mmCIF file with all atom_site columns, C-alpha atoms in Angstrom:
data_model
loop_
_atom_site.group_PDB
_atom_site.id
_atom_site.type_symbol
_atom_site.label_atom_id
_atom_site.label_alt_id
_atom_site.label_comp_id
_atom_site.label_asym_id
_atom_site.label_entity_id
_atom_site.label_seq_id
_atom_site.pdbx_PDB_ins_code
_atom_site.Cartn_x
_atom_site.Cartn_y
_atom_site.Cartn_z
_atom_site.occupancy
_atom_site.B_iso_or_equiv
_atom_site.pdbx_formal_charge
_atom_site.auth_seq_id
_atom_site.auth_comp_id
_atom_site.auth_asym_id
_atom_site.auth_atom_id
_atom_site.pdbx_PDB_model_num
ATOM 1   C CA . MET G 1 1   ? 0.000   0.000   0.000   1.00 70.00 ? 1   MET G CA 1
ATOM 2   C CA . GLN G 1 2   ? 1.127   3.562   -0.642  1.00 83.00 ? 2   GLN G CA 1
ATOM 3   C CA . ILE G 1 3   ? 2.767   5.957   1.798   1.00 89.00 ? 3   ILE G CA 1
ATOM 4   C CA . ARG G 1 4   ? 1.894   9.640   1.367   1.00 91.00 ? 4   ARG G CA 1
ATOM 5   C CA . PHE G 1 5   ? 3.467   12.525  3.233   1.00 91.00 ? 5   PHE G CA 1
ATOM 6   C CA . LEU G 1 6   ? 1.711   15.880  3.393   1.00 93.00 ? 6   LEU G CA 1
ATOM 7   C CA . HIS G 1 7   ? 2.998   18.065  0.577   1.00 91.00 ? 7   HIS G CA 1
ATOM 8   C CA . ASP G 1 8   ? 3.972   20.866  2.984   1.00 90.00 ? 8   ASP G CA 1
ATOM 9   C CA . PRO G 1 9   ? 7.694   20.150  3.616   1.00 86.00 ? 9   PRO G CA 1
ATOM 10  C CA . SER G 1 10  ? 7.469   21.707  7.080   1.00 88.00 ? 10  SER G CA 1
ATOM 11  C CA . LYS G 1 11  ? 4.982   19.070  8.265   1.00 90.00 ? 11  LYS G CA 1
ATOM 12  C CA . ASP G 1 12  ? 6.376   15.863  9.754   1.00 91.00 ? 12  ASP G CA 1
ATOM 13  C CA . THR G 1 13  ? 3.307   13.744  9.151   1.00 94.00 ? 13  THR G CA 1
ATOM 14  C CA . GLY G 1 14  ? 1.816   11.428  6.565   1.00 94.00 ? 14  GLY G CA 1
ATOM 15  C CA . PHE G 1 15  ? -0.492  8.489   6.017   1.00 96.00 ? 15  PHE G CA 1
ATOM 16  C CA . VAL G 1 16  ? -0.232  4.857   5.034   1.00 95.00 ? 16  VAL G CA 1
ATOM 17  C CA . GLY G 1 17  ? -3.094  2.617   3.995   1.00 91.00 ? 17  GLY G CA 1
ATOM 18  C CA . SER G 1 18  ? -3.641  -0.874  5.356   1.00 90.00 ? 18  SER G CA 1
ATOM 19  C CA . ALA G 1 19  ? -5.584  -2.677  2.649   1.00 87.00 ? 19  ALA G CA 1
ATOM 20  C CA . LEU G 1 20  ? -6.926  -5.823  4.310   1.00 86.00 ? 20  LEU G CA 1
ATOM 21  C CA . THR G 1 21  ? -7.863  -4.160  7.603   1.00 91.00 ? 21  THR G CA 1
ATOM 22  C CA . SER G 1 22  ? -9.154  -1.100  5.694   1.00 94.00 ? 22  SER G CA 1
ATOM 23  C CA . ASN G 1 23  ? -7.440  1.370   8.023   1.00 96.00 ? 23  ASN G CA 1
ATOM 24  C CA . MET G 1 24  ? -5.776  4.673   7.216   1.00 96.00 ? 24  MET G CA 1
ATOM 25  C CA . ILE G 1 25  ? -2.848  5.057   9.593   1.00 96.00 ? 25  ILE G CA 1
ATOM 26  C CA . ARG G 1 26  ? -1.305  8.445   10.356  1.00 97.00 ? 26  ARG G CA 1
ATOM 27  C CA . PHE G 1 27  ? 2.378   8.579   11.267  1.00 96.00 ? 27  PHE G CA 1
ATOM 28  C CA . PHE G 1 28  ? 4.002   11.653  12.775  1.00 96.00 ? 28  PHE G CA 1
ATOM 29  C CA . LYS G 1 29  ? 7.036   12.944  14.631  1.00 94.00 ? 29  LYS G CA 1
ATOM 30  C CA . THR G 1 30  ? 6.569   13.502  18.351  1.00 93.00 ? 30  THR G CA 1
ATOM 31  C CA . LYS G 1 31  ? 7.919   16.330  20.514  1.00 91.00 ? 31  LYS G CA 1
ATOM 32  C CA . ASP G 1 32  ? 10.925  14.252  21.559  1.00 93.00 ? 32  ASP G CA 1
ATOM 33  C CA . GLY G 1 33  ? 11.869  13.656  17.922  1.00 91.00 ? 33  GLY G CA 1
ATOM 34  C CA . SER G 1 34  ? 10.736  10.024  17.746  1.00 96.00 ? 34  SER G CA 1
ATOM 35  C CA . TRP G 1 35  ? 8.094   8.698   15.363  1.00 96.00 ? 35  TRP G CA 1
ATOM 36  C CA . SER G 1 36  ? 4.684   7.402   16.347  1.00 96.00 ? 36  SER G CA 1
ATOM 37  C CA . HIS G 1 37  ? 1.450   6.356   14.632  1.00 96.00 ? 37  HIS G CA 1
ATOM 38  C CA . GLU G 1 38  ? -2.277  5.979   15.159  1.00 96.00 ? 38  GLU G CA 1
ATOM 39  C CA . VAL G 1 39  ? -5.293  4.622   13.273  1.00 96.00 ? 39  VAL G CA 1
ATOM 40  C CA . SER G 1 40  ? -6.768  7.763   11.765  1.00 97.00 ? 40  SER G CA 1
ATOM 41  C CA . ILE G 1 41  ? -9.695  6.357   9.754   1.00 97.00 ? 41  ILE G CA 1
ATOM 42  C CA . SER G 1 42  ? -11.181 2.878   9.956   1.00 96.00 ? 42  SER G CA 1
ATOM 43  C CA . VAL G 1 43  ? -13.664 1.363   7.508   1.00 97.00 ? 43  VAL G CA 1
ATOM 44  C CA . LYS G 1 44  ? -15.715 -1.277  9.280   1.00 96.00 ? 44  LYS G CA 1
ATOM 45  C CA . PRO G 1 45  ? -16.246 -4.581  7.475   1.00 97.00 ? 45  PRO G CA 1
ATOM 46  C CA . LEU G 1 46  ? -19.808 -5.209  6.334   1.00 97.00 ? 46  LEU G CA 1
ATOM 47  C CA . LYS G 1 47  ? -21.818 -8.186  7.417   1.00 97.00 ? 47  LYS G CA 1
ATOM 48  C CA . VAL G 1 48  ? -22.940 -9.842  4.186   1.00 98.00 ? 48  VAL G CA 1
ATOM 49  C CA . GLN G 1 49  ? -24.896 -12.743 2.775   1.00 97.00 ? 49  GLN G CA 1
ATOM 50  C CA . ASN G 1 50  ? -24.133 -14.860 -0.323  1.00 97.00 ? 50  ASN G CA 1
ATOM 51  C CA . TRP G 1 51  ? -20.399 -14.182 -0.238  1.00 96.00 ? 51  TRP G CA 1
ATOM 52  C CA . ILE G 1 52  ? -17.308 -16.269 0.523   1.00 95.00 ? 52  ILE G CA 1
ATOM 53  C CA . LEU G 1 53  ? -17.035 -14.855 4.070   1.00 96.00 ? 53  LEU G CA 1
ATOM 54  C CA . PRO G 1 54  ? -19.620 -13.601 6.589   1.00 97.00 ? 54  PRO G CA 1
ATOM 55  C CA . GLU G 1 55  ? -17.927 -10.175 6.619   1.00 97.00 ? 55  GLU G CA 1
ATOM 56  C CA . MET G 1 56  ? -16.522 -8.145  3.743   1.00 97.00 ? 56  MET G CA 1
ATOM 57  C CA . PRO G 1 57  ? -13.658 -5.647  4.228   1.00 97.00 ? 57  PRO G CA 1
ATOM 58  C CA . GLY G 1 58  ? -13.687 -2.410  2.280   1.00 97.00 ? 58  GLY G CA 1
ATOM 59  C CA . LEU G 1 59  ? -10.214 -3.247  0.895   1.00 96.00 ? 59  LEU G CA 1
ATOM 60  C CA . ILE G 1 60  ? -8.542  0.164   0.579   1.00 96.00 ? 60  ILE G CA 1
ATOM 61  C CA . THR G 1 61  ? -6.330  -0.199  -2.503  1.00 94.00 ? 61  THR G CA 1
ATOM 62  C CA . ASP G 1 62  ? -5.306  3.393   -3.234  1.00 95.00 ? 62  ASP G CA 1
ATOM 63  C CA . PHE G 1 63  ? -5.354  6.835   -1.632  1.00 96.00 ? 63  PHE G CA 1
ATOM 64  C CA . LEU G 1 64  ? -3.955  10.300  -2.189  1.00 95.00 ? 64  LEU G CA 1
ATOM 65  C CA . ILE G 1 65  ? -3.748  13.727  -0.610  1.00 95.00 ? 65  ILE G CA 1
ATOM 66  C CA . SER G 1 66  ? -4.734  16.901  -2.460  1.00 95.00 ? 66  SER G CA 1
ATOM 67  C CA . LEU G 1 67  ? -1.930  19.260  -3.351  1.00 92.00 ? 67  LEU G CA 1
ATOM 68  C CA . ASP G 1 68  ? -3.114  21.830  -0.773  1.00 93.00 ? 68  ASP G CA 1
ATOM 69  C CA . ASP G 1 69  ? -3.166  19.123  1.954   1.00 94.00 ? 69  ASP G CA 1
ATOM 70  C CA . ARG G 1 70  ? -6.830  19.824  2.731   1.00 96.00 ? 70  ARG G CA 1
ATOM 71  C CA . PHE G 1 71  ? -8.391  16.564  1.566   1.00 97.00 ? 71  PHE G CA 1
ATOM 72  C CA . LEU G 1 72  ? -7.530  12.877  1.646   1.00 97.00 ? 72  LEU G CA 1
ATOM 73  C CA . TYR G 1 73  ? -9.200  10.502  -0.817  1.00 98.00 ? 73  TYR G CA 1
ATOM 74  C CA . PHE G 1 74  ? -9.350  6.715   -0.807  1.00 97.00 ? 74  PHE G CA 1
ATOM 75  C CA . VAL G 1 75  ? -11.251 3.859   -2.426  1.00 97.00 ? 75  VAL G CA 1
ATOM 76  C CA . ASN G 1 76  ? -12.883 0.702   -1.101  1.00 97.00 ? 76  ASN G CA 1
ATOM 77  C CA . TRP G 1 77  ? -12.462 -1.785  -3.950  1.00 96.00 ? 77  TRP G CA 1
ATOM 78  C CA . LEU G 1 78  ? -14.857 -4.415  -2.584  1.00 97.00 ? 78  LEU G CA 1
ATOM 79  C CA . HIS G 1 79  ? -17.483 -2.142  -1.026  1.00 98.00 ? 79  HIS G CA 1
ATOM 80  C CA . GLY G 1 80  ? -17.433 0.079   -4.125  1.00 97.00 ? 80  GLY G CA 1
ATOM 81  C CA . ASP G 1 81  ? -17.218 3.612   -2.720  1.00 98.00 ? 81  ASP G CA 1
ATOM 82  C CA . ILE G 1 82  ? -14.825 6.543   -3.040  1.00 98.00 ? 82  ILE G CA 1
ATOM 83  C CA . ARG G 1 83  ? -14.403 8.729   0.032   1.00 98.00 ? 83  ARG G CA 1
ATOM 84  C CA . GLN G 1 84  ? -13.186 12.265  0.650   1.00 98.00 ? 84  GLN G CA 1
ATOM 85  C CA . TYR G 1 85  ? -12.033 13.396  4.106   1.00 98.00 ? 85  TYR G CA 1
ATOM 86  C CA . ASN G 1 86  ? -11.114 16.892  5.233   1.00 98.00 ? 86  ASN G CA 1
ATOM 87  C CA . ILE G 1 87  ? -7.748  16.575  7.010   1.00 97.00 ? 87  ILE G CA 1
ATOM 88  C CA . GLU G 1 88  ? -7.037  20.229  7.793   1.00 96.00 ? 88  GLU G CA 1
ATOM 89  C CA . ASP G 1 89  ? -7.072  19.010  11.389  1.00 96.00 ? 89  ASP G CA 1
ATOM 90  C CA . VAL G 1 90  ? -4.997  15.870  10.843  1.00 95.00 ? 90  VAL G CA 1
ATOM 91  C CA . ASN G 1 91  ? -5.970  14.599  14.279  1.00 94.00 ? 91  ASN G CA 1
ATOM 92  C CA . ASN G 1 92  ? -9.675  14.578  13.380  1.00 96.00 ? 92  ASN G CA 1
ATOM 93  C CA . PRO G 1 93  ? -10.450 13.647  9.739   1.00 97.00 ? 93  PRO G CA 1
ATOM 94  C CA . VAL G 1 94  ? -14.024 14.497  8.716   1.00 98.00 ? 94  VAL G CA 1
ATOM 95  C CA . LEU G 1 95  ? -15.919 12.618  5.985   1.00 98.00 ? 95  LEU G CA 1
ATOM 96  C CA . THR G 1 96  ? -17.015 15.272  3.472   1.00 98.00 ? 96  THR G CA 1
ATOM 97  C CA . GLY G 1 97  ? -17.825 13.249  0.343   1.00 98.00 ? 97  GLY G CA 1
ATOM 98  C CA . GLN G 1 98  ? -18.732 9.722   -0.716  1.00 98.00 ? 98  GLN G CA 1
ATOM 99  C CA . VAL G 1 99  ? -19.922 8.175   -3.997  1.00 98.00 ? 99  VAL G CA 1
ATOM 100 C CA . TRP G 1 100 ? -20.682 4.585   -5.008  1.00 98.00 ? 100 TRP G CA 1
ATOM 101 C CA . VAL G 1 101 ? -19.235 3.577   -8.379  1.00 97.00 ? 101 VAL G CA 1
ATOM 102 C CA . GLY G 1 102 ? -19.331 -0.235  -8.299  1.00 96.00 ? 102 GLY G CA 1
ATOM 103 C CA . GLY G 1 103 ? -18.585 -2.894  -5.725  1.00 96.00 ? 103 GLY G CA 1
ATOM 104 C CA . LEU G 1 104 ? -19.981 -6.249  -4.728  1.00 97.00 ? 104 LEU G CA 1
ATOM 105 C CA . ILE G 1 105 ? -23.052 -5.000  -2.877  1.00 97.00 ? 105 ILE G CA 1
ATOM 106 C CA . GLN G 1 106 ? -24.631 -2.869  -5.606  1.00 96.00 ? 106 GLN G CA 1
ATOM 107 C CA . LYS G 1 107 ? -28.244 -3.473  -6.577  1.00 95.00 ? 107 LYS G CA 1
ATOM 108 C CA . GLY G 1 108 ? -28.544 -6.462  -8.884  1.00 92.00 ? 108 GLY G CA 1
ATOM 109 C CA . SER G 1 109 ? -25.699 -8.327  -7.179  1.00 95.00 ? 109 SER G CA 1
ATOM 110 C CA . PRO G 1 110 ? -26.416 -11.619 -5.358  1.00 96.00 ? 110 PRO G CA 1
ATOM 111 C CA . VAL G 1 111 ? -24.410 -10.265 -2.402  1.00 97.00 ? 111 VAL G CA 1
ATOM 112 C CA . VAL G 1 112 ? -26.343 -8.208  0.134   1.00 97.00 ? 112 VAL G CA 1
ATOM 113 C CA . ALA G 1 113 ? -25.177 -6.309  3.196   1.00 97.00 ? 113 ALA G CA 1
ATOM 114 C CA . VAL G 1 114 ? -26.867 -6.834  6.558   1.00 97.00 ? 114 VAL G CA 1
ATOM 115 C CA . GLY G 1 115 ? -27.414 -3.880  8.860   1.00 95.00 ? 115 GLY G CA 1
ATOM 116 C CA . GLU G 1 116 ? -27.307 -3.877  12.651  1.00 91.00 ? 116 GLU G CA 1
ATOM 117 C CA . ASP G 1 117 ? -31.108 -4.128  12.642  1.00 94.00 ? 117 ASP G CA 1
ATOM 118 C CA . GLY G 1 118 ? -30.942 -7.299  10.561  1.00 92.00 ? 118 GLY G CA 1
ATOM 119 C CA . GLN G 1 119 ? -32.309 -5.617  7.443   1.00 95.00 ? 119 GLN G CA 1
ATOM 120 C CA . THR G 1 120 ? -30.526 -6.254  4.158   1.00 96.00 ? 120 THR G CA 1
ATOM 121 C CA . TRP G 1 121 ? -29.457 -3.456  1.833   1.00 97.00 ? 121 TRP G CA 1
ATOM 122 C CA . GLN G 1 122 ? -27.545 -2.742  -1.372  1.00 97.00 ? 122 GLN G CA 1
ATOM 123 C CA . THR G 1 123 ? -26.079 0.404   -2.888  1.00 97.00 ? 123 THR G CA 1
ATOM 124 C CA . ASP G 1 124 ? -27.371 2.512   -5.768  1.00 96.00 ? 124 ASP G CA 1
ATOM 125 C CA . VAL G 1 125 ? -24.685 2.703   -8.458  1.00 96.00 ? 125 VAL G CA 1
ATOM 126 C CA . PRO G 1 126 ? -25.409 5.011   -11.408 1.00 95.00 ? 126 PRO G CA 1
ATOM 127 C CA . GLU G 1 127 ? -24.968 4.142   -15.047 1.00 96.00 ? 127 GLU G CA 1
ATOM 128 C CA . VAL G 1 128 ? -22.675 6.473   -16.973 1.00 97.00 ? 128 VAL G CA 1
ATOM 129 C CA . GLN G 1 129 ? -23.504 7.127   -20.623 1.00 94.00 ? 129 GLN G CA 1
ATOM 130 C CA . GLY G 1 130 ? -25.772 4.081   -20.537 1.00 93.00 ? 130 GLY G CA 1
ATOM 131 C CA . LYS G 1 131 ? -22.994 1.808   -19.256 1.00 93.00 ? 131 LYS G CA 1
ATOM 132 C CA . LYS G 1 132 ? -23.244 -0.276  -16.094 1.00 92.00 ? 132 LYS G CA 1
ATOM 133 C CA . LEU G 1 133 ? -20.233 0.313   -13.858 1.00 95.00 ? 133 LEU G CA 1
ATOM 134 C CA . ARG G 1 134 ? -18.124 -2.815  -13.503 1.00 92.00 ? 134 ARG G CA 1
ATOM 135 C CA . GLY G 1 135 ? -15.779 -3.892  -10.731 1.00 94.00 ? 135 GLY G CA 1
ATOM 136 C CA . GLY G 1 136 ? -14.903 -1.496  -7.942  1.00 95.00 ? 136 GLY G CA 1
ATOM 137 C CA . PRO G 1 137 ? -12.916 1.765   -7.672  1.00 96.00 ? 137 PRO G CA 1
ATOM 138 C CA . GLN G 1 138 ? -9.229  0.933   -7.546  1.00 95.00 ? 138 GLN G CA 1
ATOM 139 C CA . MET G 1 139 ? -6.655  3.554   -8.652  1.00 94.00 ? 139 MET G CA 1
ATOM 140 C CA . ILE G 1 140 ? -7.266  7.289   -8.338  1.00 96.00 ? 140 ILE G CA 1
ATOM 141 C CA . GLN G 1 141 ? -5.559  10.447  -9.526  1.00 95.00 ? 141 GLN G CA 1
ATOM 142 C CA . LEU G 1 142 ? -6.449  14.070  -8.747  1.00 94.00 ? 142 LEU G CA 1
ATOM 143 C CA . SER G 1 143 ? -6.034  17.091  -10.976 1.00 91.00 ? 143 SER G CA 1
ATOM 144 C CA . LEU G 1 144 ? -3.634  19.723  -9.661  1.00 88.00 ? 144 LEU G CA 1
ATOM 145 C CA . ASP G 1 145 ? -6.492  22.162  -9.014  1.00 91.00 ? 145 ASP G CA 1
ATOM 146 C CA . GLY G 1 146 ? -8.209  19.506  -6.905  1.00 93.00 ? 146 GLY G CA 1
ATOM 147 C CA . LYS G 1 147 ? -11.465 19.615  -8.881  1.00 95.00 ? 147 LYS G CA 1
ATOM 148 C CA . ARG G 1 148 ? -11.342 16.394  -10.926 1.00 96.00 ? 148 ARG G CA 1
ATOM 149 C CA . LEU G 1 149 ? -10.740 12.953  -9.450  1.00 96.00 ? 149 LEU G CA 1
ATOM 150 C CA . TYR G 1 150 ? -10.154 10.174  -11.970 1.00 96.00 ? 150 TYR G CA 1
ATOM 151 C CA . VAL G 1 151 ? -10.680 6.511   -11.111 1.00 97.00 ? 151 VAL G CA 1
ATOM 152 C CA . THR G 1 152 ? -10.004 3.161   -12.788 1.00 95.00 ? 152 THR G CA 1
ATOM 153 C CA . ASN G 1 153 ? -11.181 -0.229  -11.592 1.00 94.00 ? 153 ASN G CA 1
ATOM 154 C CA . SER G 1 154 ? -8.634  -3.027  -12.182 1.00 92.00 ? 154 SER G CA 1
ATOM 155 C CA . LEU G 1 155 ? -6.492  -4.269  -9.269  1.00 92.00 ? 155 LEU G CA 1
ATOM 156 C CA . PHE G 1 156 ? -4.610  -7.430  -10.345 1.00 89.00 ? 156 PHE G CA 1
ATOM 157 C CA . SER G 1 157 ? -5.878  -9.632  -13.165 1.00 89.00 ? 157 SER G CA 1
ATOM 158 C CA . THR G 1 158 ? -5.988  -12.677 -10.873 1.00 91.00 ? 158 THR G CA 1
ATOM 159 C CA . TRP G 1 159 ? -7.993  -10.776 -8.254  1.00 92.00 ? 159 TRP G CA 1
ATOM 160 C CA . ASP G 1 160 ? -10.192 -9.259  -10.969 1.00 91.00 ? 160 ASP G CA 1
ATOM 161 C CA . LYS G 1 161 ? -11.008 -12.773 -12.209 1.00 92.00 ? 161 LYS G CA 1
ATOM 162 C CA . GLN G 1 162 ? -11.899 -13.944 -8.708  1.00 93.00 ? 162 GLN G CA 1
ATOM 163 C CA . PHE G 1 163 ? -13.982 -11.029 -7.456  1.00 94.00 ? 163 PHE G CA 1
ATOM 164 C CA . TYR G 1 164 ? -15.171 -9.304  -10.652 1.00 93.00 ? 164 TYR G CA 1
ATOM 165 C CA . PRO G 1 165 ? -15.126 -11.798 -13.564 1.00 93.00 ? 165 PRO G CA 1
ATOM 166 C CA . GLU G 1 166 ? -17.310 -9.476  -15.657 1.00 91.00 ? 166 GLU G CA 1
ATOM 167 C CA . LEU G 1 167 ? -14.514 -6.912  -15.515 1.00 90.00 ? 167 LEU G CA 1
ATOM 168 C CA . VAL G 1 168 ? -12.138 -9.299  -17.268 1.00 89.00 ? 168 VAL G CA 1
ATOM 169 C CA . GLU G 1 169 ? -14.754 -10.233 -19.863 1.00 90.00 ? 169 GLU G CA 1
ATOM 170 C CA . LYS G 1 170 ? -15.882 -6.693  -20.700 1.00 91.00 ? 170 LYS G CA 1
ATOM 171 C CA . GLY G 1 171 ? -12.822 -4.608  -19.786 1.00 90.00 ? 171 GLY G CA 1
ATOM 172 C CA . ALA G 1 172 ? -12.107 -1.814  -17.347 1.00 93.00 ? 172 ALA G CA 1
ATOM 173 C CA . HIS G 1 173 ? -13.216 1.806   -17.494 1.00 94.00 ? 173 HIS G CA 1
ATOM 174 C CA . MET G 1 174 ? -12.154 5.231   -16.251 1.00 96.00 ? 174 MET G CA 1
ATOM 175 C CA . LEU G 1 175 ? -14.514 7.702   -14.598 1.00 97.00 ? 175 LEU G CA 1
ATOM 176 C CA . GLN G 1 176 ? -14.293 11.340  -13.612 1.00 98.00 ? 176 GLN G CA 1
ATOM 177 C CA . ILE G 1 177 ? -15.550 12.404  -10.197 1.00 98.00 ? 177 ILE G CA 1
ATOM 178 C CA . ASP G 1 178 ? -16.311 16.103  -9.861  1.00 98.00 ? 178 ASP G CA 1
ATOM 179 C CA . VAL G 1 179 ? -15.006 17.496  -6.582  1.00 98.00 ? 179 VAL G CA 1
ATOM 180 C CA . ASP G 1 180 ? -16.259 20.382  -4.484  1.00 97.00 ? 180 ASP G CA 1
ATOM 181 C CA . SER G 1 181 ? -12.807 21.548  -3.439  1.00 95.00 ? 181 SER G CA 1
ATOM 182 C CA . GLU G 1 182 ? -14.175 24.308  -1.201  1.00 94.00 ? 182 GLU G CA 1
ATOM 183 C CA . LYS G 1 183 ? -16.764 22.740  1.088   1.00 94.00 ? 183 LYS G CA 1
ATOM 184 C CA . GLY G 1 184 ? -16.148 19.107  0.143   1.00 96.00 ? 184 GLY G CA 1
ATOM 185 C CA . GLY G 1 185 ? -18.320 16.736  -1.834  1.00 98.00 ? 185 GLY G CA 1
ATOM 186 C CA . LEU G 1 186 ? -18.137 14.254  -4.711  1.00 98.00 ? 186 LEU G CA 1
ATOM 187 C CA . ARG G 1 187 ? -20.328 13.692  -7.785  1.00 98.00 ? 187 ARG G CA 1
ATOM 188 C CA . VAL G 1 188 ? -19.976 11.266  -10.689 1.00 98.00 ? 188 VAL G CA 1
ATOM 189 C CA . ASN G 1 189 ? -19.538 13.187  -13.942 1.00 98.00 ? 189 ASN G CA 1
ATOM 190 C CA . PRO G 1 190 ? -22.243 11.823  -16.290 1.00 97.00 ? 190 PRO G CA 1
ATOM 191 C CA . ASN G 1 191 ? -20.381 12.922  -19.436 1.00 96.00 ? 191 ASN G CA 1
ATOM 192 C CA . PHE G 1 192 ? -17.030 11.166  -18.909 1.00 97.00 ? 192 PHE G CA 1
ATOM 193 C CA . PHE G 1 193 ? -16.594 7.450   -19.542 1.00 96.00 ? 193 PHE G CA 1
ATOM 194 C CA . VAL G 1 194 ? -13.479 5.846   -21.043 1.00 94.00 ? 194 VAL G CA 1
ATOM 195 C CA . ASP G 1 195 ? -14.330 2.277   -22.009 1.00 93.00 ? 195 ASP G CA 1
ATOM 196 C CA . PHE G 1 196 ? -11.281 -0.001  -22.158 1.00 89.00 ? 196 PHE G CA 1
ATOM 197 C CA . GLY G 1 197 ? -13.527 -2.820  -23.270 1.00 86.00 ? 197 GLY G CA 1
ATOM 198 C CA . ALA G 1 198 ? -13.650 -1.172  -26.678 1.00 81.00 ? 198 ALA G CA 1
ATOM 199 C CA . GLU G 1 199 ? -9.906  -1.465  -27.352 1.00 82.00 ? 199 GLU G CA 1
ATOM 200 C CA . PRO G 1 200 ? -8.989  -2.755  -30.867 1.00 81.00 ? 200 PRO G CA 1
ATOM 201 C CA . ASP G 1 201 ? -7.166  -5.814  -29.478 1.00 79.00 ? 201 ASP G CA 1
ATOM 202 C CA . GLY G 1 202 ? -9.893  -6.739  -27.054 1.00 74.00 ? 202 GLY G CA 1
ATOM 203 C CA . PRO G 1 203 ? -10.890 -5.797  -23.481 1.00 87.00 ? 203 PRO G CA 1
ATOM 204 C CA . SER G 1 204 ? -8.083  -4.222  -21.415 1.00 87.00 ? 204 SER G CA 1
ATOM 205 C CA . LEU G 1 205 ? -7.655  -3.817  -17.662 1.00 90.00 ? 205 LEU G CA 1
ATOM 206 C CA . ALA G 1 206 ? -6.824  -0.189  -16.800 1.00 87.00 ? 206 ALA G CA 1
ATOM 207 C CA . HIS G 1 207 ? -4.750  0.497   -13.700 1.00 84.00 ? 207 HIS G CA 1
ATOM 208 C CA . GLU G 1 208 ? -2.405  3.449   -12.969 1.00 87.00 ? 208 GLU G CA 1
ATOM 209 C CA . MET G 1 209 ? -2.877  7.046   -14.192 1.00 86.00 ? 209 MET G CA 1
ATOM 210 C CA . ARG G 1 210 ? -0.318  9.870   -14.415 1.00 84.00 ? 210 ARG G CA 1
ATOM 211 C CA . TYR G 1 211 ? -0.189  13.488  -15.557 1.00 80.00 ? 211 TYR G CA 1
ATOM 212 C CA . PRO G 1 212 ? 2.773   14.203  -17.892 1.00 80.00 ? 212 PRO G CA 1
ATOM 213 C CA . GLY G 1 213 ? 3.947   17.203  -15.847 1.00 73.00 ? 213 GLY G CA 1
ATOM 214 C CA . GLY G 1 214 ? 3.552   15.653  -12.417 1.00 74.00 ? 214 GLY G CA 1
ATOM 215 C CA . ASP G 1 215 ? 0.565   15.133  -10.169 1.00 78.00 ? 215 ASP G CA 1
ATOM 216 C CA . CYS G 1 216 ? -0.613  14.940  -6.564  1.00 82.00 ? 216 CYS G CA 1
ATOM 217 C CA . THR G 1 217 ? 1.022   11.553  -6.018  1.00 80.00 ? 217 THR G CA 1
ATOM 218 C CA . SER G 1 218 ? 4.313   12.588  -7.631  1.00 70.00 ? 218 SER G CA 1
ATOM 219 C CA . ASP G 1 219 ? 7.354   14.458  -6.360  1.00 60.00 ? 219 ASP G CA 1
ATOM 220 C CA . ILE G 1 220 ? 7.824   16.216  -9.713  1.00 51.00 ? 220 ILE G CA 1
ATOM 221 C CA . TRP G 1 221 ? 4.648   18.256  -9.980  1.00 49.00 ? 221 TRP G CA 1
ATOM 222 C CA . ILE G 1 222 ? 4.759   21.793  -11.369 1.00 45.00 ? 222 ILE G CA 1
#
């Protein structure tokens, strides 16, 4: 999993994601000059039915920090949501945006989540340009102005085959999430859909994204 420091070089703090436990861990330098850490954000596993296990982790597979260090974004590949947290107070992250763009518990899936009251539920996942969203959000990249978050949905081909076989058959896609970079908030852009299932040599599995001149996850941004 990735390690991200705050972009401000005067700040001795950063985050690391723990995929299987679905925790975001903050590490920081203490007053005595030593390093310490704490669980900053924790995504609880969902109780589910019709799956291989009785509980399903979110499975955080990628995260990033906006260039102004105000927001942290991460994805839950199995649950299917993208989250935005305000981290201006790094000791108290606040959830400010969340969208569902796939996952194993979306409506139409045989897998259902079970709430604390025993009621089952599934998520509403929109179609984009008439296309059903496949797989779950996996890699993300943020524009330098912090207003456009791009997401692809392939993790590893072997994992894709196990958890999202339709993704391998029909190919991956890339979405654009519009970001409210002032107050916080996320919205799926209905006009942006890159279909890697339509490649000339057959369906492709899209993974990493980069800006040519550097980006929020790079040390060579401009």
